[in-house]
Amino acid sequence: MGRTLAEKVWDDHVVRRAEGEPDLLFIDLHLLHEVTSPQAFDGLRQNDRRVRRLDLTIATEDHNTPTLDIDKPIADPVSRAQLETLRRNCAEFGVRLHPLGDVEQGVVHVVGPQLGLTQPGTTVVCGDSHTSTHGAFGALAFGIGTSQVEHVLATQTLPLARPRTMAITIDGELPEDVTAKDLILAIIAKIGTGGGQGYILEYRGSAIEKLSMEARMTICNMSIEAGARAGMIAPDETTFAYLKGRAHAPEGEDWDAAVAYWKTLRSDEDAAFDAEVVIDAASLAPFVTWGTNPGQGAPLSANVPDPASYEDASERLAAEKALEYMGLTAGQPLRDIKVDTVFVGSCTNGRIEDLRNAAGLLAGRKVADGVRMLVVPGSVRVALQAVEEGLDKVFKEAGAEWRHAGCSMCLGMNPDQLAPGERSASTSNRNFEGRQGKGGRTHLVSPQVAAATAVLGRLASPADLSDVATTAGV
Amino acid sequence: MEAFTTHTGRAVPLRRSNVDTDQIIPAHWLKKVTRDGFEDGLFEAWRKDSEFILNRPERQGASVLVAGPDFGTGSSREHAVWALQNYGFQAVISARFADIFRGNSLKNGLLTVVLPQETVDALWELTEADPTAEVTVDLERRKVLANGIDADFELDENARWRLLNGLDDISLTLQNEADIAAYEKARPAFKPRTMTA
Ligand code: SF4
């Protein structure tokens, strides 16, 4: 019988298989950042161990880094200590590090792909749940905890039980203004935040095949929000074209050998998935979240749901708690929700295409009075590219703040945070209570919805902007 | 890692589903570079409310957390496990755990027990009605026992063996060093490298 894409990649990495034991898998690429690595390096030191494969390991700084005044010492002493710990550990063990100020610095999941290190058919791990991003290349990529970080550093392997597989097939054409972000938010709303638990998801179908690598990364990035171990998309010409010529992509004969292998990385016709979900692309619309987990979302044209409408008692309770935290009332149109802050960035939507999409709508328009808009490129390379294209000017002229690369307002670990009670439209991936700062309220949106929301000061889709004249070309 | 065989203690019934790791330990605690001292960060936002169950005098010293479904969703932070352990929890019971959280707990000797929601309901009712009620989590017999409750739970044999013996994963893996070296030798040349070795 045929095998799925996930099974092929898995099988190609089994170092040891024994009855009654988890498979021991080889790890091709290990990404490190400052938050989940210090205790792992401590473990190595305590046991007198070294990093087994420095040539398969790379580190950057992202979670704690400020996005303003990056040439000054970091104000928060605890953040500074954590970054200094990473620098000391990398120096001591010999790990390649791209620190703040380096041209290759950025959010770890933006950096790996843009260097060409994330490749089809590789296993990629990082002490960060959004490692699922790299699955967009047909890599088997998943987040791990700090004990596993130590395990990979010491052995370049992980003992793992093989997850089940779920096919998510999306055929048809996405309507105008419907993006990869809307698609993944709709998928999570459909299958739930636990729907993918124990599975590797494979996104497939004609709507997926048409997507750019950036869009594919947005989708795979949020697989974890459906509870899945990983998300994957079979590599194709789009993938190969993205990789060709990147710093760490194979060259010459290696390139040909790699492409020949990569082309085998598709689920066989007769492969059986443990579960299947089918979605009609044409049925989708711009999607936003109203609650405090990424599954609590609805089309922008809908109203805030009534908790009483949920049959499941725990869902009803969760919806009640969410509305209370979010300061929303059942039945309120989502389009009426006013925001204080708009954040464009993160490993979900901080790539060049995301910035282009947001800038395209902001050109010649202004951010509404009283709204703060932060645009944070996912990496220094993305920032440089944006500047080359003049996108930074578009943002600044519209009244948005153009910041330095990092995780920024995606999570409350650096100075970019919401104040208690403040409400944001955010292109990041988590709307948990307090995720963007204590008491902050988050609505997850696409870059296009973020831009339209910034202009109108309330949750809005690009189509809502048709009444707002632009000054472009005047 | 400490071995886990059996544990008996009082419980904290936490009637919430989807308790994500941002609730278990908020991001600003993640700046610490040690594995201890996270107890005050556990459920920090909720603990500001004096009525929150963990703050109730009758729950002090409890060591078994009985939570709603989808416990530990969200970020991969192992700090969530350390925070629960630093606070004094030895076991967490829920109908469903997020995968990464569950993996992290087992690696640290925090036992995560999956029981059907009806049994979780029964444990909630029992321990809400009687805060002094004790709950036993017996890994040797794979059972959760309390007044009127006798529930079997599953845990794969390998994980159970490692927990019962407190075995460290890295040492176990390094016993297979020859397999790793053989695999490395056979890897294709086109695989990416972060530096020339
Ligand atoms: S951008 Fe957000 S989700 Fe991505 S790695 Fe940073 S904190 Fe995590």
Short mmCIF file of N, CA and C in Angstrom, two decimals, chain A residues 169-309:
data_model
loop_
_atom_site.label_atom_id
_atom_site.label_comp_id
_atom_site.label_asym_id
_atom_site.label_seq_id
_atom_site.Cartn_x
_atom_site.Cartn_y
_atom_site.Cartn_z
N THR A 169 -8.08 18.66 2.51
CA THR A 169 -8.10 18.95 1.08
C THR A 169 -8.92 20.20 0.82
N ILE A 170 -8.30 21.16 0.15
CA ILE A 170 -8.99 22.41 -0.16
C ILE A 170 -8.93 22.59 -1.67
N ASP A 171 -10.05 22.33 -2.32
CA ASP A 171 -10.11 22.49 -3.77
C ASP A 171 -10.86 23.77 -4.12
N GLY A 172 -10.64 24.22 -5.34
CA GLY A 172 -11.38 25.38 -5.83
C GLY A 172 -10.57 26.66 -5.73
N GLU A 173 -11.21 27.76 -6.01
CA GLU A 173 -10.56 29.08 -6.03
C GLU A 173 -10.90 29.84 -4.76
N LEU A 174 -9.89 30.42 -4.13
CA LEU A 174 -10.18 31.30 -3.00
C LEU A 174 -10.78 32.60 -3.55
N PRO A 175 -11.89 33.08 -3.00
CA PRO A 175 -12.46 34.35 -3.48
C PRO A 175 -11.48 35.50 -3.26
N GLU A 176 -11.71 36.60 -3.93
CA GLU A 176 -10.85 37.77 -3.78
C GLU A 176 -10.81 38.19 -2.30
N ASP A 177 -9.67 38.68 -1.86
CA ASP A 177 -9.50 39.14 -0.48
C ASP A 177 -9.47 38.00 0.55
N VAL A 178 -9.57 36.77 0.10
CA VAL A 178 -9.46 35.67 1.05
C VAL A 178 -8.03 35.13 0.96
N THR A 179 -7.35 35.12 2.10
CA THR A 179 -5.93 34.78 2.12
C THR A 179 -5.70 33.46 2.84
N ALA A 180 -4.44 33.06 2.83
CA ALA A 180 -4.04 31.85 3.55
C ALA A 180 -4.42 31.94 5.03
N LYS A 181 -4.33 33.15 5.58
CA LYS A 181 -4.67 33.31 7.01
C LYS A 181 -6.14 33.03 7.25
N ASP A 182 -7.00 33.55 6.36
CA ASP A 182 -8.44 33.29 6.50
C ASP A 182 -8.71 31.80 6.40
N LEU A 183 -8.00 31.17 5.48
CA LEU A 183 -8.18 29.74 5.26
C LEU A 183 -7.83 28.94 6.51
N ILE A 184 -6.66 29.22 7.10
CA ILE A 184 -6.26 28.43 8.27
C ILE A 184 -7.15 28.74 9.48
N LEU A 185 -7.56 30.00 9.62
CA LEU A 185 -8.48 30.33 10.73
C LEU A 185 -9.80 29.57 10.56
N ALA A 186 -10.26 29.48 9.31
CA ALA A 186 -11.51 28.75 9.05
C ALA A 186 -11.33 27.25 9.33
N ILE A 187 -10.17 26.71 8.98
CA ILE A 187 -9.91 25.29 9.24
C ILE A 187 -9.92 25.03 10.75
N ILE A 188 -9.27 25.91 11.51
CA ILE A 188 -9.20 25.70 12.97
C ILE A 188 -10.60 25.83 13.59
N ALA A 189 -11.37 26.80 13.09
CA ALA A 189 -12.74 26.96 13.62
C ALA A 189 -13.55 25.69 13.33
N LYS A 190 -13.27 25.06 12.19
CA LYS A 190 -14.02 23.87 11.81
C LYS A 190 -13.61 22.64 12.62
N ILE A 191 -12.29 22.40 12.72
CA ILE A 191 -11.89 21.15 13.39
C ILE A 191 -11.64 21.35 14.89
N GLY A 192 -11.53 22.60 15.33
CA GLY A 192 -11.34 22.88 16.75
C GLY A 192 -9.88 22.89 17.16
N THR A 193 -9.59 23.49 18.33
CA THR A 193 -8.19 23.61 18.76
C THR A 193 -7.61 22.25 19.17
N GLY A 194 -8.49 21.25 19.34
CA GLY A 194 -7.97 19.92 19.66
C GLY A 194 -8.14 18.97 18.48
N GLY A 195 -8.70 19.46 17.38
CA GLY A 195 -9.07 18.60 16.25
C GLY A 195 -7.90 17.90 15.59
N GLY A 196 -6.73 18.51 15.67
CA GLY A 196 -5.56 17.93 15.01
C GLY A 196 -4.69 17.13 15.96
N GLN A 197 -5.15 16.99 17.22
CA GLN A 197 -4.29 16.35 18.22
C GLN A 197 -3.86 14.94 17.83
N GLY A 198 -2.56 14.72 17.90
CA GLY A 198 -2.04 13.39 17.57
C GLY A 198 -1.81 13.19 16.09
N TYR A 199 -2.09 14.22 15.28
CA TYR A 199 -1.97 14.07 13.83
C TYR A 199 -0.87 14.95 13.25
N ILE A 200 -0.37 14.49 12.10
CA ILE A 200 0.35 15.37 11.20
C ILE A 200 -0.65 15.72 10.11
N LEU A 201 -0.88 17.00 9.88
CA LEU A 201 -1.83 17.42 8.87
C LEU A 201 -1.11 17.54 7.53
N GLU A 202 -1.78 17.10 6.47
CA GLU A 202 -1.25 17.41 5.14
C GLU A 202 -2.28 18.24 4.39
N TYR A 203 -1.90 19.48 4.06
CA TYR A 203 -2.79 20.36 3.31
C TYR A 203 -2.56 20.07 1.83
N ARG A 204 -3.64 19.83 1.10
CA ARG A 204 -3.51 19.49 -0.30
C ARG A 204 -4.71 20.01 -1.08
N GLY A 205 -4.70 19.81 -2.36
CA GLY A 205 -5.81 20.26 -3.19
C GLY A 205 -5.41 21.45 -4.05
N SER A 206 -6.26 21.75 -5.02
CA SER A 206 -5.86 22.75 -6.02
C SER A 206 -5.68 24.14 -5.41
N ALA A 207 -6.44 24.48 -4.37
CA ALA A 207 -6.30 25.81 -3.77
C ALA A 207 -4.93 25.94 -3.10
N ILE A 208 -4.44 24.86 -2.53
CA ILE A 208 -3.13 24.89 -1.87
C ILE A 208 -2.01 24.98 -2.91
N GLU A 209 -2.17 24.21 -3.99
CA GLU A 209 -1.12 24.20 -5.02
C GLU A 209 -0.89 25.58 -5.62
N LYS A 210 -1.92 26.40 -5.64
CA LYS A 210 -1.77 27.74 -6.23
C LYS A 210 -1.09 28.73 -5.29
N LEU A 211 -0.92 28.37 -4.03
CA LEU A 211 -0.40 29.34 -3.07
C LEU A 211 1.12 29.52 -3.17
N SER A 212 1.56 30.72 -2.85
CA SER A 212 2.99 31.02 -2.78
C SER A 212 3.59 30.32 -1.55
N MET A 213 4.92 30.29 -1.46
CA MET A 213 5.57 29.70 -0.28
C MET A 213 5.21 30.47 0.99
N GLU A 214 5.14 31.80 0.88
CA GLU A 214 4.79 32.61 2.05
C GLU A 214 3.42 32.20 2.59
N ALA A 215 2.46 32.06 1.66
CA ALA A 215 1.10 31.71 2.07
C ALA A 215 1.08 30.29 2.67
N ARG A 216 1.85 29.39 2.07
CA ARG A 216 1.91 28.02 2.60
C ARG A 216 2.49 28.01 4.02
N MET A 217 3.48 28.88 4.23
CA MET A 217 4.07 28.95 5.58
C MET A 217 3.06 29.47 6.59
N THR A 218 2.23 30.43 6.19
CA THR A 218 1.19 30.95 7.08
C THR A 218 0.27 29.81 7.53
N ILE A 219 -0.09 28.96 6.58
CA ILE A 219 -1.01 27.86 6.89
C ILE A 219 -0.34 26.84 7.82
N CYS A 220 0.84 26.37 7.42
CA CYS A 220 1.51 25.35 8.24
C CYS A 220 1.85 25.89 9.63
N ASN A 221 2.19 27.17 9.69
CA ASN A 221 2.51 27.83 10.95
C ASN A 221 1.44 27.57 12.00
N MET A 222 0.18 27.69 11.59
CA MET A 222 -0.91 27.61 12.57
C MET A 222 -1.46 26.20 12.76
N SER A 223 -0.81 25.19 12.18
CA SER A 223 -1.25 23.81 12.41
C SER A 223 -1.32 23.50 13.90
N ILE A 224 -0.35 24.04 14.62
CA ILE A 224 -0.29 23.79 16.06
C ILE A 224 -1.52 24.35 16.77
N GLU A 225 -2.13 25.39 16.22
CA GLU A 225 -3.32 25.97 16.85
C GLU A 225 -4.53 25.04 16.70
N ALA A 226 -4.42 24.06 15.79
CA ALA A 226 -5.46 23.04 15.69
C ALA A 226 -5.04 21.83 16.53
N GLY A 227 -3.98 21.97 17.29
CA GLY A 227 -3.52 20.90 18.16
C GLY A 227 -2.61 19.89 17.48
N ALA A 228 -2.33 20.09 16.18
CA ALA A 228 -1.57 19.09 15.43
C ALA A 228 -0.09 19.13 15.80
N ARG A 229 0.56 18.00 15.59
CA ARG A 229 1.99 17.89 15.84
C ARG A 229 2.75 18.68 14.77
N ALA A 230 2.26 18.59 13.54
CA ALA A 230 2.93 19.25 12.42
C ALA A 230 1.93 19.44 11.29
N GLY A 231 2.29 20.28 10.34
CA GLY A 231 1.49 20.45 9.12
C GLY A 231 2.45 20.37 7.95
N MET A 232 2.01 19.78 6.85
CA MET A 232 2.92 19.63 5.70
C MET A 232 2.20 19.95 4.40
N ILE A 233 2.99 20.37 3.43
CA ILE A 233 2.49 20.55 2.06
C ILE A 233 3.52 19.92 1.14
N ALA A 234 3.07 19.12 0.18
CA ALA A 234 4.01 18.44 -0.71
C ALA A 234 4.80 19.47 -1.52
N PRO A 235 6.11 19.28 -1.66
CA PRO A 235 6.91 20.23 -2.43
C PRO A 235 6.59 20.13 -3.91
N ASP A 236 6.67 21.26 -4.61
CA ASP A 236 6.40 21.29 -6.05
C ASP A 236 7.28 22.36 -6.68
N GLU A 237 6.99 22.73 -7.91
CA GLU A 237 7.83 23.71 -8.61
C GLU A 237 7.92 25.03 -7.84
N THR A 238 6.82 25.42 -7.18
CA THR A 238 6.83 26.66 -6.39
C THR A 238 7.90 26.56 -5.29
N THR A 239 7.97 25.39 -4.66
CA THR A 239 8.95 25.17 -3.59
C THR A 239 10.37 25.23 -4.14
N PHE A 240 10.58 24.53 -5.26
CA PHE A 240 11.94 24.46 -5.83
C PHE A 240 12.39 25.87 -6.26
N ALA A 241 11.46 26.62 -6.87
CA ALA A 241 11.82 27.96 -7.34
C ALA A 241 12.17 28.86 -6.17
N TYR A 242 11.47 28.70 -5.05
CA TYR A 242 11.76 29.51 -3.86
C TYR A 242 13.16 29.20 -3.34
N LEU A 243 13.54 27.93 -3.39
CA LEU A 243 14.82 27.51 -2.79
C LEU A 243 16.03 27.82 -3.66
N LYS A 244 15.82 27.73 -4.95
CA LYS A 244 16.94 27.85 -5.90
C LYS A 244 17.74 29.13 -5.64
N GLY A 245 19.04 28.96 -5.46
CA GLY A 245 19.92 30.11 -5.29
C GLY A 245 20.01 30.64 -3.87
N ARG A 246 19.25 30.10 -2.93
CA ARG A 246 19.36 30.57 -1.53
C ARG A 246 20.68 30.10 -0.93
N ALA A 247 21.12 30.83 0.11
CA ALA A 247 22.47 30.61 0.65
C ALA A 247 22.79 29.14 0.92
N HIS A 248 21.84 28.40 1.48
CA HIS A 248 22.15 27.01 1.85
C HIS A 248 21.45 25.98 0.98
N ALA A 249 20.88 26.43 -0.14
CA ALA A 249 20.26 25.46 -1.05
C ALA A 249 21.37 24.69 -1.75
N PRO A 250 21.11 23.43 -2.11
CA PRO A 250 22.14 22.67 -2.81
C PRO A 250 22.45 23.30 -4.18
N GLU A 251 23.64 23.01 -4.68
CA GLU A 251 24.05 23.56 -5.98
C GLU A 251 24.53 22.44 -6.89
N GLY A 252 24.53 22.71 -8.19
CA GLY A 252 25.11 21.79 -9.17
C GLY A 252 24.49 20.41 -9.11
N GLU A 253 25.35 19.40 -9.05
CA GLU A 253 24.87 18.02 -9.01
C GLU A 253 24.03 17.73 -7.79
N ASP A 254 24.40 18.38 -6.67
CA ASP A 254 23.62 18.20 -5.44
C ASP A 254 22.19 18.69 -5.64
N TRP A 255 22.07 19.82 -6.36
CA TRP A 255 20.73 20.36 -6.64
C TRP A 255 19.90 19.33 -7.43
N ASP A 256 20.51 18.76 -8.46
CA ASP A 256 19.76 17.79 -9.28
C ASP A 256 19.36 16.57 -8.46
N ALA A 257 20.30 16.10 -7.64
CA ALA A 257 20.00 14.93 -6.81
C ALA A 257 18.89 15.27 -5.81
N ALA A 258 18.98 16.47 -5.27
CA ALA A 258 17.97 16.89 -4.29
C ALA A 258 16.59 16.97 -4.94
N VAL A 259 16.52 17.63 -6.10
CA VAL A 259 15.21 17.79 -6.77
C VAL A 259 14.63 16.43 -7.13
N ALA A 260 15.49 15.53 -7.57
CA ALA A 260 15.00 14.19 -7.92
C ALA A 260 14.36 13.53 -6.68
N TYR A 261 15.01 13.71 -5.54
CA TYR A 261 14.45 13.16 -4.30
C TYR A 261 13.17 13.90 -3.90
N TRP A 262 13.25 15.22 -3.97
CA TRP A 262 12.10 16.03 -3.54
C TRP A 262 10.84 15.67 -4.33
N LYS A 263 11.03 15.34 -5.61
CA LYS A 263 9.86 15.02 -6.44
C LYS A 263 9.15 13.73 -6.01
N THR A 264 9.85 12.91 -5.24
CA THR A 264 9.20 11.67 -4.76
C THR A 264 8.35 11.94 -3.51
N LEU A 265 8.44 13.16 -3.00
CA LEU A 265 7.79 13.46 -1.72
C LEU A 265 6.35 13.92 -1.91
N ARG A 266 5.51 12.99 -2.30
CA ARG A 266 4.08 13.25 -2.44
C ARG A 266 3.37 12.04 -1.84
N SER A 267 2.21 12.25 -1.30
CA SER A 267 1.42 11.11 -0.83
C SER A 267 1.04 10.28 -2.03
N ASP A 268 1.23 8.97 -1.94
CA ASP A 268 0.85 8.09 -3.05
C ASP A 268 -0.66 8.11 -3.23
N GLU A 269 -1.08 7.84 -4.47
CA GLU A 269 -2.52 7.82 -4.80
C GLU A 269 -3.29 6.92 -3.84
N ASP A 270 -2.68 5.77 -3.53
CA ASP A 270 -3.41 4.79 -2.71
C ASP A 270 -3.02 4.86 -1.22
N ALA A 271 -2.40 5.97 -0.84
CA ALA A 271 -2.04 6.11 0.57
C ALA A 271 -3.31 6.35 1.39
N ALA A 272 -3.35 5.78 2.59
CA ALA A 272 -4.53 5.96 3.44
C ALA A 272 -4.20 6.93 4.57
N PHE A 273 -5.06 7.93 4.73
CA PHE A 273 -4.93 8.83 5.87
C PHE A 273 -5.84 8.33 6.98
N ASP A 274 -5.47 8.66 8.22
CA ASP A 274 -6.31 8.24 9.34
C ASP A 274 -7.55 9.09 9.47
N ALA A 275 -7.52 10.29 8.90
CA ALA A 275 -8.69 11.16 8.94
C ALA A 275 -8.64 12.08 7.74
N GLU A 276 -9.79 12.53 7.29
CA GLU A 276 -9.83 13.44 6.14
C GLU A 276 -10.84 14.55 6.37
N VAL A 277 -10.46 15.74 5.93
CA VAL A 277 -11.34 16.91 6.02
C VAL A 277 -11.33 17.54 4.64
N VAL A 278 -12.49 17.94 4.16
CA VAL A 278 -12.56 18.58 2.84
C VAL A 278 -13.19 19.95 2.99
N ILE A 279 -12.57 20.93 2.34
CA ILE A 279 -13.08 22.29 2.42
C ILE A 279 -13.16 22.87 1.02
N ASP A 280 -14.25 23.56 0.74
CA ASP A 280 -14.44 24.18 -0.56
C ASP A 280 -13.91 25.61 -0.48
N ALA A 281 -12.84 25.88 -1.22
CA ALA A 281 -12.19 27.19 -1.14
C ALA A 281 -13.17 28.32 -1.44
N ALA A 282 -14.08 28.08 -2.39
CA ALA A 282 -14.98 29.14 -2.83
C ALA A 282 -15.95 29.57 -1.72
N SER A 283 -16.11 28.70 -0.68
CA SER A 283 -17.07 29.02 0.38
C SER A 283 -16.47 29.95 1.43
N LEU A 284 -15.18 30.27 1.31
CA LEU A 284 -14.51 31.00 2.39
C LEU A 284 -14.64 32.52 2.24
N ALA A 285 -14.45 33.21 3.35
CA ALA A 285 -14.53 34.67 3.38
C ALA A 285 -13.49 35.17 4.38
N PRO A 286 -13.18 36.48 4.36
CA PRO A 286 -12.26 36.99 5.40
C PRO A 286 -12.76 36.59 6.78
N PHE A 287 -11.83 36.14 7.61
CA PHE A 287 -12.16 35.48 8.87
C PHE A 287 -11.45 36.18 10.01
N VAL A 288 -12.11 36.34 11.14
CA VAL A 288 -11.46 36.95 12.31
C VAL A 288 -11.82 36.13 13.55
N THR A 289 -11.02 36.25 14.59
CA THR A 289 -11.39 35.58 15.84
C THR A 289 -12.09 36.58 16.75
N TRP A 290 -13.02 36.08 17.53
CA TRP A 290 -13.73 36.93 18.51
C TRP A 290 -13.41 36.49 19.94
N GLY A 291 -12.78 35.32 20.10
CA GLY A 291 -12.60 34.75 21.44
C GLY A 291 -11.16 34.70 21.90
N THR A 292 -10.86 33.76 22.79
CA THR A 292 -9.54 33.69 23.40
C THR A 292 -8.80 32.40 23.08
N ASN A 293 -9.28 31.69 22.05
CA ASN A 293 -8.42 30.67 21.45
C ASN A 293 -8.63 30.75 19.94
N PRO A 294 -7.67 30.26 19.17
CA PRO A 294 -7.73 30.49 17.71
C PRO A 294 -8.89 29.77 17.03
N GLY A 295 -9.56 28.86 17.73
CA GLY A 295 -10.71 28.19 17.16
C GLY A 295 -11.98 29.01 17.28
N GLN A 296 -11.95 30.04 18.11
CA GLN A 296 -13.13 30.88 18.30
C GLN A 296 -13.11 32.01 17.28
N GLY A 297 -13.46 31.66 16.05
CA GLY A 297 -13.43 32.64 14.97
C GLY A 297 -14.68 32.55 14.12
N ALA A 298 -14.87 33.54 13.26
CA ALA A 298 -16.06 33.58 12.40
C ALA A 298 -15.77 34.47 11.21
N PRO A 299 -16.56 34.33 10.13
CA PRO A 299 -16.38 35.27 9.03
C PRO A 299 -16.64 36.69 9.52
N LEU A 300 -15.91 37.62 8.96
CA LEU A 300 -16.01 39.02 9.39
C LEU A 300 -17.44 39.56 9.26
N SER A 301 -18.20 39.00 8.35
CA SER A 301 -19.57 39.48 8.14
C SER A 301 -20.53 38.99 9.22
N ALA A 302 -20.06 38.11 10.10
CA ALA A 302 -20.95 37.52 11.12
C ALA A 302 -21.03 38.40 12.36
N ASN A 303 -21.84 37.94 13.30
CA ASN A 303 -21.95 38.62 14.60
C ASN A 303 -21.22 37.81 15.66
N VAL A 304 -20.93 38.46 16.77
CA VAL A 304 -20.37 37.74 17.91
C VAL A 304 -21.39 36.67 18.31
N PRO A 305 -20.96 35.40 18.42
CA PRO A 305 -21.93 34.33 18.69
C PRO A 305 -22.51 34.42 20.10
N ASP A 306 -23.69 33.81 20.24
CA ASP A 306 -24.33 33.73 21.56
C ASP A 306 -23.88 32.43 22.22
N PRO A 307 -23.22 32.52 23.38
CA PRO A 307 -22.75 31.28 24.03
C PRO A 307 -23.88 30.27 24.20
N ALA A 308 -25.09 30.75 24.40
CA ALA A 308 -26.22 29.84 24.61
C ALA A 308 -26.46 28.94 23.41
N SER A 309 -25.93 29.35 22.24
CA SER A 309 -26.17 28.56 21.04
C SER A 309 -25.28 27.32 20.97
#
